[in-house]
Coordinates of C-alpha atoms in Angstrom, one line a residue:
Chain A
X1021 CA 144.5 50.7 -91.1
X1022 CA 143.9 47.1 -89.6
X1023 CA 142.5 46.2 -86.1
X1024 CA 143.1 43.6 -84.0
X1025 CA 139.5 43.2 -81.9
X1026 CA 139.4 40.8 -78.7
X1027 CA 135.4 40.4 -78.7
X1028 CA 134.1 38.8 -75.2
X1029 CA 137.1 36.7 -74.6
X1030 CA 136.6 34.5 -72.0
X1031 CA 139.8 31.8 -70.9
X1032 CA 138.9 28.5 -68.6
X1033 CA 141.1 25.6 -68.0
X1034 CA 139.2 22.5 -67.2
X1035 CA 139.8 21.5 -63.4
X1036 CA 142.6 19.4 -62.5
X1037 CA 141.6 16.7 -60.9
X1038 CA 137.6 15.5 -60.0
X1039 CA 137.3 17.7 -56.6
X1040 CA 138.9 20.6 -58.2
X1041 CA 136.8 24.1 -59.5
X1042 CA 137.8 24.8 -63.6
X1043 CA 140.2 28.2 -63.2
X1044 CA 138.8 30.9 -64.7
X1045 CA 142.0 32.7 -66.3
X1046 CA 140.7 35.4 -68.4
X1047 CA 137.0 36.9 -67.9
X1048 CA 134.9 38.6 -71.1
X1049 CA 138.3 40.8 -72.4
X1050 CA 136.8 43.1 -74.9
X1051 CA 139.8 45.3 -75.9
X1052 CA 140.8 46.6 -79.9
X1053 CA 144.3 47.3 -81.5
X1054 CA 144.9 49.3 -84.3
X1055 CA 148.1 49.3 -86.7
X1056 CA 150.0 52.9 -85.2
X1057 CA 149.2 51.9 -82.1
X1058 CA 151.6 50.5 -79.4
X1059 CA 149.6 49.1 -76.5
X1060 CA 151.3 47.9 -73.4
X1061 CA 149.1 45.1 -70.8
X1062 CA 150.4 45.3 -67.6
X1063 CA 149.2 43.0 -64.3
X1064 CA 150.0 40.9 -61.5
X1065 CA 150.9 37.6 -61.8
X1066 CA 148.1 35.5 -62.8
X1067 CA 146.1 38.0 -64.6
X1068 CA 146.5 36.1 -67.8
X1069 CA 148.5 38.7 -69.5
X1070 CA 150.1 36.1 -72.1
X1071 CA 147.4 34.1 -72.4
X1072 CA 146.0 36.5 -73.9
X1073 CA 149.3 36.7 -76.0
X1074 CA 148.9 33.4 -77.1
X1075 CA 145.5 33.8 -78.2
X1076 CA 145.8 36.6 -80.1
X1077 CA 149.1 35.0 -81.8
X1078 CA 146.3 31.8 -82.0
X1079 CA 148.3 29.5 -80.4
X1080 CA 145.2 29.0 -78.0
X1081 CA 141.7 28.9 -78.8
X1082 CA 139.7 31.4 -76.2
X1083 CA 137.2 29.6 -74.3
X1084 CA 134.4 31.9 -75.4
X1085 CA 134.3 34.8 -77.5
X1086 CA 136.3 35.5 -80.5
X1087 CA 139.1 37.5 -81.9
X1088 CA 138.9 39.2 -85.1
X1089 CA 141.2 40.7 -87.6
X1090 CA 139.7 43.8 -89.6
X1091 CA 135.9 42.2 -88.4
X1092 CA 137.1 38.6 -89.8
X1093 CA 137.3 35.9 -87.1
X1094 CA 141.0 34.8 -86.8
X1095 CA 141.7 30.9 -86.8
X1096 CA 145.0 30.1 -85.8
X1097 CA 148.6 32.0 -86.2
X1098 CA 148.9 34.2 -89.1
X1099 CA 151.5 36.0 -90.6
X1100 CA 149.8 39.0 -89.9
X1101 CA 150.9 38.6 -86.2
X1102 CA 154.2 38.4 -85.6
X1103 CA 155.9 37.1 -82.5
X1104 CA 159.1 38.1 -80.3
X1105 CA 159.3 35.6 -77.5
X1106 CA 160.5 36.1 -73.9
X1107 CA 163.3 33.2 -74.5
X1108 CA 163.9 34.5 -78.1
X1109 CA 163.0 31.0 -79.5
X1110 CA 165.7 31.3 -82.4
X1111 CA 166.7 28.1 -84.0
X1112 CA 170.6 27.1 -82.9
X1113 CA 171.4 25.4 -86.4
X1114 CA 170.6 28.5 -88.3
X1115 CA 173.3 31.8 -88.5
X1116 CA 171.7 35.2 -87.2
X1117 CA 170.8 35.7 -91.1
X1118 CA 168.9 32.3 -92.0
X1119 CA 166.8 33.1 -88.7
X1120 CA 165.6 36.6 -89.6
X1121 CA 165.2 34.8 -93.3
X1122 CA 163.1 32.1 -91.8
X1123 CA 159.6 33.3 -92.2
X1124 CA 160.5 34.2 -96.0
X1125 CA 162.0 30.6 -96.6
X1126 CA 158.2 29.3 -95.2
X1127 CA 156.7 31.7 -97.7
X1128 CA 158.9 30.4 -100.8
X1129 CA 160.5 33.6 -101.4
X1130 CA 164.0 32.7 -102.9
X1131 CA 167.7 32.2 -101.3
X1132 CA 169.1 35.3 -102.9
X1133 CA 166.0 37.2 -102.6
X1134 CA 165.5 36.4 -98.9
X1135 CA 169.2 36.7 -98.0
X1136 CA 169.3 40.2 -99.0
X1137 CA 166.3 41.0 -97.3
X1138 CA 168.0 39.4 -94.2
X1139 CA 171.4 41.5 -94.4
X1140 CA 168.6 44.4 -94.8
X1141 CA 166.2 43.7 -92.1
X1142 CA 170.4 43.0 -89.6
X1143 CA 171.3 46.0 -90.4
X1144 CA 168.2 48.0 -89.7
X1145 CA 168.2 46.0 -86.1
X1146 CA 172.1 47.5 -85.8
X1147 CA 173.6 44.3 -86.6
X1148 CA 174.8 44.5 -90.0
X1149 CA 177.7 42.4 -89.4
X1150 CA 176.5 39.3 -87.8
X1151 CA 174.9 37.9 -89.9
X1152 CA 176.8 34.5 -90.2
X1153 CA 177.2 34.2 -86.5
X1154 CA 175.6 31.2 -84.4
X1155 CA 172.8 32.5 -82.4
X1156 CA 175.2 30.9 -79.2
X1157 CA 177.2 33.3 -79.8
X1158 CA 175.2 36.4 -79.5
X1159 CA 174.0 38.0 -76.1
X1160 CA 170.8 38.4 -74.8
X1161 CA 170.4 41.5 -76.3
X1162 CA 171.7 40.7 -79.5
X1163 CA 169.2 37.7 -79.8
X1164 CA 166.2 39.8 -79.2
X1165 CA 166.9 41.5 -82.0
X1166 CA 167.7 39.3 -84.3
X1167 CA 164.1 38.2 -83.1
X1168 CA 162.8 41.4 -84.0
X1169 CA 164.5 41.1 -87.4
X1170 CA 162.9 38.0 -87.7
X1171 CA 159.2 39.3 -86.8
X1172 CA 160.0 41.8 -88.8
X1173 CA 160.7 39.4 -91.8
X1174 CA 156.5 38.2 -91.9
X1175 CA 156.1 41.9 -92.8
X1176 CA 153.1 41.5 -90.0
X1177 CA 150.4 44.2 -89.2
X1178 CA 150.8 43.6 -85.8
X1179 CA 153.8 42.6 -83.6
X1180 CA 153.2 40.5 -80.3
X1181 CA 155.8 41.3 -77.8
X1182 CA 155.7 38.4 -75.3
X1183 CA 158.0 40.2 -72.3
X1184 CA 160.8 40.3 -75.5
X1185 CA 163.0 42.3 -72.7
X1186 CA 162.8 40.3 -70.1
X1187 CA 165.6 38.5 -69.7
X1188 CA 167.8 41.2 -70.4
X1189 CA 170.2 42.7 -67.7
X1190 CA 168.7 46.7 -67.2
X1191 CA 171.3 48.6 -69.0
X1192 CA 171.0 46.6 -72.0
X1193 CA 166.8 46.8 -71.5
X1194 CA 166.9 50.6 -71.2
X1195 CA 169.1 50.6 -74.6
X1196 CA 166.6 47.9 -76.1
X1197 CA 163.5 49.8 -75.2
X1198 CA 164.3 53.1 -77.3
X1199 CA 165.4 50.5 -79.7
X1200 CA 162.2 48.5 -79.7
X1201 CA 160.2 52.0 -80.2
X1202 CA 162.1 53.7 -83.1
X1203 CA 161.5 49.8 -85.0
X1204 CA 157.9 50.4 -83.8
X1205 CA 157.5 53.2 -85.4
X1206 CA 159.2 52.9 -88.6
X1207 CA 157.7 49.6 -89.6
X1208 CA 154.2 51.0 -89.3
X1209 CA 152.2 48.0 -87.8
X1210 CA 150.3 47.6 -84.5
X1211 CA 152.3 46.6 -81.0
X1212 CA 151.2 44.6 -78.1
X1213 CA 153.2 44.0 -75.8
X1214 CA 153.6 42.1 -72.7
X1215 CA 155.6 43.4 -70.1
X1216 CA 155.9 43.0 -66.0
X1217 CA 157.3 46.6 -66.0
X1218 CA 155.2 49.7 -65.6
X1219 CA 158.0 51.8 -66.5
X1220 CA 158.8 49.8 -69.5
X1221 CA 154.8 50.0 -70.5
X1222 CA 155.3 54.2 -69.7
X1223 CA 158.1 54.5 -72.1
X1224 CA 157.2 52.6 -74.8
X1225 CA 152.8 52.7 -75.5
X1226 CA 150.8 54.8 -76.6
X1227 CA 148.2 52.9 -74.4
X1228 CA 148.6 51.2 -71.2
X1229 CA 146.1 48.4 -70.4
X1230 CA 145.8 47.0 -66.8
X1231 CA 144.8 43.6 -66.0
X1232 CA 143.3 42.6 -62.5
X1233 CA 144.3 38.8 -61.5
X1234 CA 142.2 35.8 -60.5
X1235 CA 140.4 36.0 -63.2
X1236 CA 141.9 38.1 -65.5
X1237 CA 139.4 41.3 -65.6
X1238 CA 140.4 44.5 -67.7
X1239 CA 140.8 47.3 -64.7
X1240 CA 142.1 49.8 -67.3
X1241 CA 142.5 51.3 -70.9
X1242 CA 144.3 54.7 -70.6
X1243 CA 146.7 56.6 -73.0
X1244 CA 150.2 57.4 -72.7
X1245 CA 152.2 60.2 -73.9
X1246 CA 155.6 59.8 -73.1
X1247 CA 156.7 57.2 -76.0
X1248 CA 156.0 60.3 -78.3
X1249 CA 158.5 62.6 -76.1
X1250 CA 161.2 59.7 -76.6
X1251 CA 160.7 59.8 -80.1
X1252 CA 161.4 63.1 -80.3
X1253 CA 164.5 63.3 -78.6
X1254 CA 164.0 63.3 -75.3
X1255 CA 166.2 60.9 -73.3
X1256 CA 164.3 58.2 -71.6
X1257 CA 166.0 59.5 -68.4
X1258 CA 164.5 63.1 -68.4
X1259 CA 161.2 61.4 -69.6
X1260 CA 161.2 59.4 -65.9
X1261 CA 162.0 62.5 -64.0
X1262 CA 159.3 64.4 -65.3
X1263 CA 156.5 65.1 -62.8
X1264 CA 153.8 63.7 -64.8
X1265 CA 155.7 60.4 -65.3
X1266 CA 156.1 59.8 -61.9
X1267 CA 152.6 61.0 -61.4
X1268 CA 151.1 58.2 -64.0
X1269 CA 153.5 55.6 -62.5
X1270 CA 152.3 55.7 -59.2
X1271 CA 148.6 56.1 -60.4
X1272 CA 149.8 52.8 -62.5
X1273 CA 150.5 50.9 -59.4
X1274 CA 147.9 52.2 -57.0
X1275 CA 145.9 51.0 -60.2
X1276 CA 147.5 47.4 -60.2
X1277 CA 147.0 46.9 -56.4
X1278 CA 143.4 47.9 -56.2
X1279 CA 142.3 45.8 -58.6
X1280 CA 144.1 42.8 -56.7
X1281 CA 142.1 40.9 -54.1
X1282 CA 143.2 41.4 -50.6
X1283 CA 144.7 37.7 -50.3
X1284 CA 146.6 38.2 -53.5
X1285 CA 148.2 40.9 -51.7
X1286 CA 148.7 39.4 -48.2
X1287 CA 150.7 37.0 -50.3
Chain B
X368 CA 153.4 47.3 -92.6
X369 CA 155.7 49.6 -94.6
X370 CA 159.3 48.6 -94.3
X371 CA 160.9 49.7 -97.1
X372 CA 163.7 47.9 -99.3
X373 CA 165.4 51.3 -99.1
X374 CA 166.2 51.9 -94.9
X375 CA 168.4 55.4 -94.7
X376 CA 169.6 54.9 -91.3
X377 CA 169.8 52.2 -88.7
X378 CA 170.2 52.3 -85.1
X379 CA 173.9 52.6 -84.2
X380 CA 174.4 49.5 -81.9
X381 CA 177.5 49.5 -79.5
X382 CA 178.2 45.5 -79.4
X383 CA 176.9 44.2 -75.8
X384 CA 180.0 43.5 -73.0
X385 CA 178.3 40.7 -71.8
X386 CA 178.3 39.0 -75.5
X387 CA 179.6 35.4 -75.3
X388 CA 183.1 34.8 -74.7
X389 CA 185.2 31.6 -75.4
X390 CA 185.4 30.1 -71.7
X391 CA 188.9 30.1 -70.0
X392 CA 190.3 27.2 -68.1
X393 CA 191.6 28.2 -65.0
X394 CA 194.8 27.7 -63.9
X395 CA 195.1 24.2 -62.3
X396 CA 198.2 22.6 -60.2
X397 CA 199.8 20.2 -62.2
X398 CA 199.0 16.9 -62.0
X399 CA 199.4 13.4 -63.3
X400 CA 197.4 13.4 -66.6
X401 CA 194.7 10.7 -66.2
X402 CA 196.4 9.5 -70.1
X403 CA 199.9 8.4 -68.9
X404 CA 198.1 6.5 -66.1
X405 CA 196.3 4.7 -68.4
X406 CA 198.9 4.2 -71.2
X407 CA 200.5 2.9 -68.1
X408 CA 198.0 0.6 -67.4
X409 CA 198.1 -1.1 -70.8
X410 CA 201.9 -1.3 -70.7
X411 CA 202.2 -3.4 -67.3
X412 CA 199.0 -5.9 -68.8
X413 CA 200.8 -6.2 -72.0
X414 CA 204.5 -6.7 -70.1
X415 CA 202.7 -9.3 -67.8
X416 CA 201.5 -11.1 -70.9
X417 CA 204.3 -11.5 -72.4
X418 CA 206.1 -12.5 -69.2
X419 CA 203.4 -15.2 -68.8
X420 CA 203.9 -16.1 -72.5
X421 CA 207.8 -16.4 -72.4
X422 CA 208.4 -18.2 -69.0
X423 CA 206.3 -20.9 -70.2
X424 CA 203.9 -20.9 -67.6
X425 CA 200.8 -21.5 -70.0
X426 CA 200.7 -23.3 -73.1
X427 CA 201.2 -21.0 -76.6
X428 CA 197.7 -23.3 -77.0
X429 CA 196.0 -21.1 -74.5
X430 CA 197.9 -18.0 -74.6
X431 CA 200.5 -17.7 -77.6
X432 CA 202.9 -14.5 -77.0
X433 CA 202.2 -10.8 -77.7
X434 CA 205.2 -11.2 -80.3
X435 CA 203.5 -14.4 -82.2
X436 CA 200.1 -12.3 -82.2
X437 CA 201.5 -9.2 -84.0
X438 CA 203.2 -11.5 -86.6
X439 CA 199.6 -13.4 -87.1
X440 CA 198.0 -10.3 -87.8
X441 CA 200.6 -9.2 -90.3
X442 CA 199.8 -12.8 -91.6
X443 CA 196.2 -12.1 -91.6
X444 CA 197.0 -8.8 -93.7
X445 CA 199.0 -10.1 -96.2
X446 CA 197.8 -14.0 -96.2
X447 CA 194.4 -14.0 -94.5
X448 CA 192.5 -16.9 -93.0
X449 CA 190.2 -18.8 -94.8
X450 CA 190.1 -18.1 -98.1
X451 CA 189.7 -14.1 -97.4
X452 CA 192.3 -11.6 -96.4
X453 CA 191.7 -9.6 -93.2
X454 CA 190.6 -6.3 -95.0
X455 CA 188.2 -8.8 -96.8
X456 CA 186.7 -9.9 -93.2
X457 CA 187.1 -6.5 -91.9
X458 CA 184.9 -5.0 -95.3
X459 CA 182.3 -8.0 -95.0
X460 CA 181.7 -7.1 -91.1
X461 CA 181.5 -3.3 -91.9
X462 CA 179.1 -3.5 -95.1
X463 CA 176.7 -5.5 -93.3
X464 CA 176.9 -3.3 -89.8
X465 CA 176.3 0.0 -92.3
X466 CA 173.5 -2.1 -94.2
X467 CA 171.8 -2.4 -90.9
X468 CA 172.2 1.0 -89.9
X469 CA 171.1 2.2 -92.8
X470 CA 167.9 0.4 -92.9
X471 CA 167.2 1.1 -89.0
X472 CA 167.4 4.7 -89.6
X473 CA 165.2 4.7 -92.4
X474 CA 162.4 2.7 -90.4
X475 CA 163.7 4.0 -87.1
X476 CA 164.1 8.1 -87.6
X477 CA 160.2 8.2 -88.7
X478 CA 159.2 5.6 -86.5
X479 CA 160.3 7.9 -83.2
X480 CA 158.8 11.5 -85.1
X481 CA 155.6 9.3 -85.3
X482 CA 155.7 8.5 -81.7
X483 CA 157.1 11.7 -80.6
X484 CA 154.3 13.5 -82.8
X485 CA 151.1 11.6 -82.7
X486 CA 149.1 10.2 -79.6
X487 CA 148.1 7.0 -82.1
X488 CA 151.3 6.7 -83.3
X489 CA 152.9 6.7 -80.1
X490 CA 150.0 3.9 -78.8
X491 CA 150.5 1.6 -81.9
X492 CA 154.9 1.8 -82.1
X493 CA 155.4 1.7 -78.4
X494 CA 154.3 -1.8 -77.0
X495 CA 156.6 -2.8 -80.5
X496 CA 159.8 -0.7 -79.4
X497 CA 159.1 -2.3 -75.6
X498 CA 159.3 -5.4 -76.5
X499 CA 162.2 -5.2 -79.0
X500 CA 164.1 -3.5 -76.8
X501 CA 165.0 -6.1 -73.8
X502 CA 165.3 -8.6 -75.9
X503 CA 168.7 -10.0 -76.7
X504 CA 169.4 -10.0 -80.6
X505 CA 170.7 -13.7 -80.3
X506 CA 167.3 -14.6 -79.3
X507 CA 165.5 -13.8 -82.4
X508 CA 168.5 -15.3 -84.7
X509 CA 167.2 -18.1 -85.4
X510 CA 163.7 -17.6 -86.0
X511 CA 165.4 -14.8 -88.3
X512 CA 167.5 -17.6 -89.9
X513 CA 164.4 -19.5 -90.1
X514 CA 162.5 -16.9 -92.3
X515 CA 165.7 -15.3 -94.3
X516 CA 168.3 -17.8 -94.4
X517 CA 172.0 -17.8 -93.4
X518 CA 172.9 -15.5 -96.5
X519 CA 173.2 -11.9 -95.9
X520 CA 169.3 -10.7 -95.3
X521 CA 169.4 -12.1 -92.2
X522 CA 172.6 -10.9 -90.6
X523 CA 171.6 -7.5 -91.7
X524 CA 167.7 -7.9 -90.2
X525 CA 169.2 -8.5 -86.7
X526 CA 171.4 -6.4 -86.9
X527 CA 168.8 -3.7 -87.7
X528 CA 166.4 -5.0 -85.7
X529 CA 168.8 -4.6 -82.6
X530 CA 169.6 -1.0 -83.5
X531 CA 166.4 -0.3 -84.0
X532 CA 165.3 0.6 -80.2
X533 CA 167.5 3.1 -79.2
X534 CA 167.4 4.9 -82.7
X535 CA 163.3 5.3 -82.2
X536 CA 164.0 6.2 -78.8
X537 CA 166.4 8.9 -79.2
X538 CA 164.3 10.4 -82.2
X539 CA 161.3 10.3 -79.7
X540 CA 162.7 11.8 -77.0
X541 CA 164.2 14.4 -79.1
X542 CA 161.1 15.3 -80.8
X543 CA 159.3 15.7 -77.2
X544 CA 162.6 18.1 -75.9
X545 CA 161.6 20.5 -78.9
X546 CA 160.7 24.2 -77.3
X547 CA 157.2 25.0 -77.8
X548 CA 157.9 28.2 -78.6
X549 CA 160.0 26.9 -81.6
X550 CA 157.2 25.2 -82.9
X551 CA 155.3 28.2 -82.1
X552 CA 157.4 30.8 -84.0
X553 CA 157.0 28.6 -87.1
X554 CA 153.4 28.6 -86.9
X555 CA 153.6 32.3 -86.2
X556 CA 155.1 32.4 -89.4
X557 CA 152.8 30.7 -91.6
X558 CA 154.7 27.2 -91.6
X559 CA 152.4 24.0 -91.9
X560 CA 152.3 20.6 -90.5
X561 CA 155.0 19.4 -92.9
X562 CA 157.4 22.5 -93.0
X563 CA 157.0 22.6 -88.8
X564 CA 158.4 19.0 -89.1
X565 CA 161.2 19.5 -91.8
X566 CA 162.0 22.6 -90.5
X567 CA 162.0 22.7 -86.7
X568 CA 161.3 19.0 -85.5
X569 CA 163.8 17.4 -87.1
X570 CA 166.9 19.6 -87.0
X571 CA 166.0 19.9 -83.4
X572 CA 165.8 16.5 -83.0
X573 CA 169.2 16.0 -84.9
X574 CA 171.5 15.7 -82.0
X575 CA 169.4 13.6 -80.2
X576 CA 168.6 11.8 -83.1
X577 CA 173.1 11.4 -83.8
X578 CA 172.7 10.1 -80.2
X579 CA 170.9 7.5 -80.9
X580 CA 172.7 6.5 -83.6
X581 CA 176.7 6.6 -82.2
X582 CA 174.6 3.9 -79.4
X583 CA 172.9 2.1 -81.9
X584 CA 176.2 1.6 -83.8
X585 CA 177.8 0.1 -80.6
X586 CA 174.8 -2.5 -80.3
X587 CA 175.3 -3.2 -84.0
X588 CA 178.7 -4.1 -84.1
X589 CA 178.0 -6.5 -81.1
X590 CA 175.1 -8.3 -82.2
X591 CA 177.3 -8.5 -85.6
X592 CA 180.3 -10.1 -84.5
X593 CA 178.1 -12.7 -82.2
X594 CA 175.6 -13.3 -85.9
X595 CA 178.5 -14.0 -87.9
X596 CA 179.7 -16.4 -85.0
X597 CA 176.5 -18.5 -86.1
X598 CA 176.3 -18.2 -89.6
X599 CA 178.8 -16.8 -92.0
X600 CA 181.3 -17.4 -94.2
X601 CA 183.2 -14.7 -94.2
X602 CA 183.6 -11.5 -91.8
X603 CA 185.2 -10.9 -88.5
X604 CA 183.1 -12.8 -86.1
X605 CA 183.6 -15.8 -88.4
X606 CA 187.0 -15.5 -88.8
X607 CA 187.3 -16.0 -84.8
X608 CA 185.0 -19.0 -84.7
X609 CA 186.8 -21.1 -87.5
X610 CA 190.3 -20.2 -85.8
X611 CA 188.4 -21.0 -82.6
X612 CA 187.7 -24.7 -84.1
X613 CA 191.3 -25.1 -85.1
X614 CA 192.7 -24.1 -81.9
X615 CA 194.5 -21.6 -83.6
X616 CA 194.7 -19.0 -80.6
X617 CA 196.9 -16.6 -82.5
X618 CA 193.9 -16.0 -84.9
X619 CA 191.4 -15.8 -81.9
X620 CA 193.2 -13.3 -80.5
X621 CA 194.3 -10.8 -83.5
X622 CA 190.4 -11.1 -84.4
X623 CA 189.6 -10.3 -80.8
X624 CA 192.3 -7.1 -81.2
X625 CA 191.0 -5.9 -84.5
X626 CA 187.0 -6.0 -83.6
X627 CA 187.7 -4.0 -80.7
X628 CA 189.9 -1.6 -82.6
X629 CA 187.0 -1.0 -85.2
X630 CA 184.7 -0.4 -82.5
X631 CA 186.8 2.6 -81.4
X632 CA 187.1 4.0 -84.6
X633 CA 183.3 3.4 -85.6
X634 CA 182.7 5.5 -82.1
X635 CA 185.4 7.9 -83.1
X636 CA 183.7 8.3 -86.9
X637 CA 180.1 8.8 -85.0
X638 CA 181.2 11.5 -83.0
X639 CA 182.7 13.3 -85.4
X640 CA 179.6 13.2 -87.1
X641 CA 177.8 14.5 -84.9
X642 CA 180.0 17.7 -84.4
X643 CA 179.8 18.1 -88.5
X644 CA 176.1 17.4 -88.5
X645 CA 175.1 19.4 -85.3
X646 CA 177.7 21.5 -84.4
X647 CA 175.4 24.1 -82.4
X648 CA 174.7 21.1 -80.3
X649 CA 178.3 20.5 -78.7
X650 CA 179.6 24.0 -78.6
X651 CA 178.7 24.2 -74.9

């Protein structure tokens, strides 16, 4: 088992101009991840839930404190961490399959060796024919897994979901987020994911983290059950009826709107 | 992680509605196709020309007939002027614009990743591109003729020289239009400096980059006809200049015809590459 430690992590950006106060973005996180564990941070605006994406993927250095990987300070991206972005961030001139390929190409691994592993990795994201299709034109939906696939490539320990559903239309999110979980839980790594939605963070983690905003402050670290009711069967409608759902979801938001300051809210 | 080579099921996946679609014109009134108006166009200058031509009221010296012109350039085919047939004039203009281009996109395409890449290289090349840039090729001929002579080095130095600008400038501004988070997902991957560069700057840069080069070509083939006005002995620009001397109109004007007709083609031929080259580019 691997974990993923945020140790003390403090976030500043320097101030803007001479007159201005450096923004305190994200104040001493201290927060751990293990592989088998699907962890969901949830907060306003401005809590500096992707920040703390992008430091954990080490695309940005925190300002203080560190982040470690199994007790070993991380320095940089890894191909430990994989990343599904918002925007999918395929590359247009490659077909579905030399995209979900790509991060075997960057390892050296050879064309017919890593083109097999594509058509596998496409058809275990339901898309075992597209594999020479442009990535224009797939739909949103479509792209996000193919981004998955791709994640999924690195063979990671730890996937970092950066709001991958987003963008989608809600029919095709509902359909994505069962998806999303059954890939979860079959490819064995750690899951942190970003997401605006408490009911997305409901369904899918095992663990629901709350951010405060202005600076970002952790307000909350509680377990979730209901991801395990999914994966047993249970549609995802039945699973928002239930009482305790509903319970947790408005616990979730009372949650998110006490831990906002009173101006955040008056605006 | 514990994917396995063998994967028993896969998650059955009902194709999305809202997956792209080829767009559909919509159904437009009929009108007068914006073609015919022009071929139009071309048919009344080229009537009134030969009008002109065959009443008399200017002298063949000045403006010989559309008839007399066609028959030169058949002459020019077959014959030539001055010692070279017209493919021969035509193949000397062409070699030396595809010199250039070669040459200014070897110097060029690194030249704008440097600046679009590095803070140094972006302060060292860009007071070089701003200056070369304004400047009108025929202004640094003849210090060009001055270091490289009148043989071929020199048409092919200005003529990459005045490419040069808009090739750096296009790879620049297409390395800066890159997506983070392309960059990003490479890095997430384990890509270094050199495969993020190979890999995601440049084919992202590509169309950009084709941009550049479809202008460039345009500038090239300019500055080319004007250098071989000065200093040549064979090519198309020439070819104009020593009918020019001789008065022999007929000449000036089937040169003028065929320079203008390669530059067509040479834009046709760029754009084509550019849809074989980047094709996700001009889909939409």
């Amino acid at each position: 088992m691997s974990h993923l430690s945020f140790n003390d992590v403090s976030l500043t950006y320097p101030a803007r101009d001479r007159n201005g106060a450096a923004q305190l973005v994200l104040d001493r996180i201290s927060l751990s991840l293990s592989t088998g564990e699907f962890v969901a941070v949830i907060g306003r605006s401005g809590s500096g839930k992707t920040s703390l994406l992008n430091i954990a993927a080490g695309f940005q250095e925190p300002s203080e404190g560190t982040v470690t990987l199994d007790g070993a300070p991380i320095d940089g991206p890894g191909t430990e961490r994989a990343v599904v972005f918002q925007d999918d961030a395929l590359y247009p001139w490659l077909v579905a399959r030399d995209n979900v390929a790509f991060p075997l190409k960057l390892r050296g691994v050879g064309e017919r060796d890593r083109r097999a592993r594509a058509e596998e990795l496409l058809e275990l994201v339901g898309l075992p024919t597209a594999g020479n299709r442009r990535i224009s034109e797939l739909s949103g939906g479509m792209r996000q897994r193919v981004g998955i696939a791709r994640a999924l490539a690195a063979e990671p320990r730890f996937l970092l979901l950066d709001e991958p559903l987003g963008a989608l239309d809600s029919l095709t999110r509902s359909r994505m987020q069962t998806f999303l979980l059954n890939v979860w839980t079959k490819s064995g790594s750690g899951a942190l994911l970003i997401t605006h939605s408490i009911d997305e963070a409901l369904l899918l983690a095992t663990r629901i983290v709350v951010l405060s905003p202005h600076p970002g402050r952790l307000a909350a670290d509680i377990p979730s059950s209901f991801a395990a009711d999914i994966l047993s069967g249970t549609p995802a409608g039945d699973v928002r009826a239930s009482p305790a759902f509903k319970r947790m979801h408005d616990g979730l938001i009372g949650l998110i709107h006490t831990a906002s300051p009173e101006e955040e809210l008056a605006a | 992680m514990t994917l396995t080579t063998h994967l028993p099921q896969s998650y059955g996946y009902v194709p999305d509605v809202n997956a792209a679609q080829a767009k559909q014109t919509p159904v437009r009134k009929r009108q007068v196709p914006i073609a015919l108006v022009s071929l139009l166009t071309a048919a009344g200058l080229l009537l009134i020309w030969a009008a002109t031509a065959t009443a008399g009221l200017v002298s063949p010296i000045f403006l010989p007939a559309p008839a007399v012109v066609a028959a030169t350039l058949w002459n020019l085919v077959t014959v030539g002027f001055v010692d070279s047939t017209l493919a021969e004039h035509v193949l000397a203009s062409l070699g030396r614009v595809l010199g250039g281009l070669g040459v200014s996109v070897l110097i060029g395409v690194p030249a704008g990743l440097a600046i679009g890449m590095s803070r140094i290289g972006r302060g060292i090349l860009d007071p070089i591109v701003e200056f070369l840039r304004p400047l009108p090729p025929l202004a640094y001929l003849p210090l060009i003729i001055i270091w490289f002579g009148i043989g071929e080095a020199s048409k092919v130095t200005v003529i990459a020289l005045s490419m040069l600008p808009s090739i750096i400038i296009s790879t620049a501004a297409g390395v800066r239009a890159v997506p983070k988070d392309h960059i990003n997902a490479a890095r997430a991957f384990g890509a270094t400096r050199r495969q993020v560069t190979l890999h995601v700057v440049l084919p992202s840069a590509l169309p950009s980059i084709l941009t550049g080069t479809r202008i460039a070509l345009g500038t090239g083939w300019s500055t080319l006809v004007a250098a071989e006005l000065v200093a040549a002995t064979r090519g198309l620009g020439f070819m104009i200049q020593s009918a020019a001397q001789f008065l022999v109109t007929d000449v000036v004007i089937a040169g003028i015809a065929v320079i203008a007709l390669i530059a067509i083609l040479l834009e046709i031929a760029a754009r084509a590459l550019e849809r074989w080259l980047a094709p996700w580019a001009s889909a939409h």
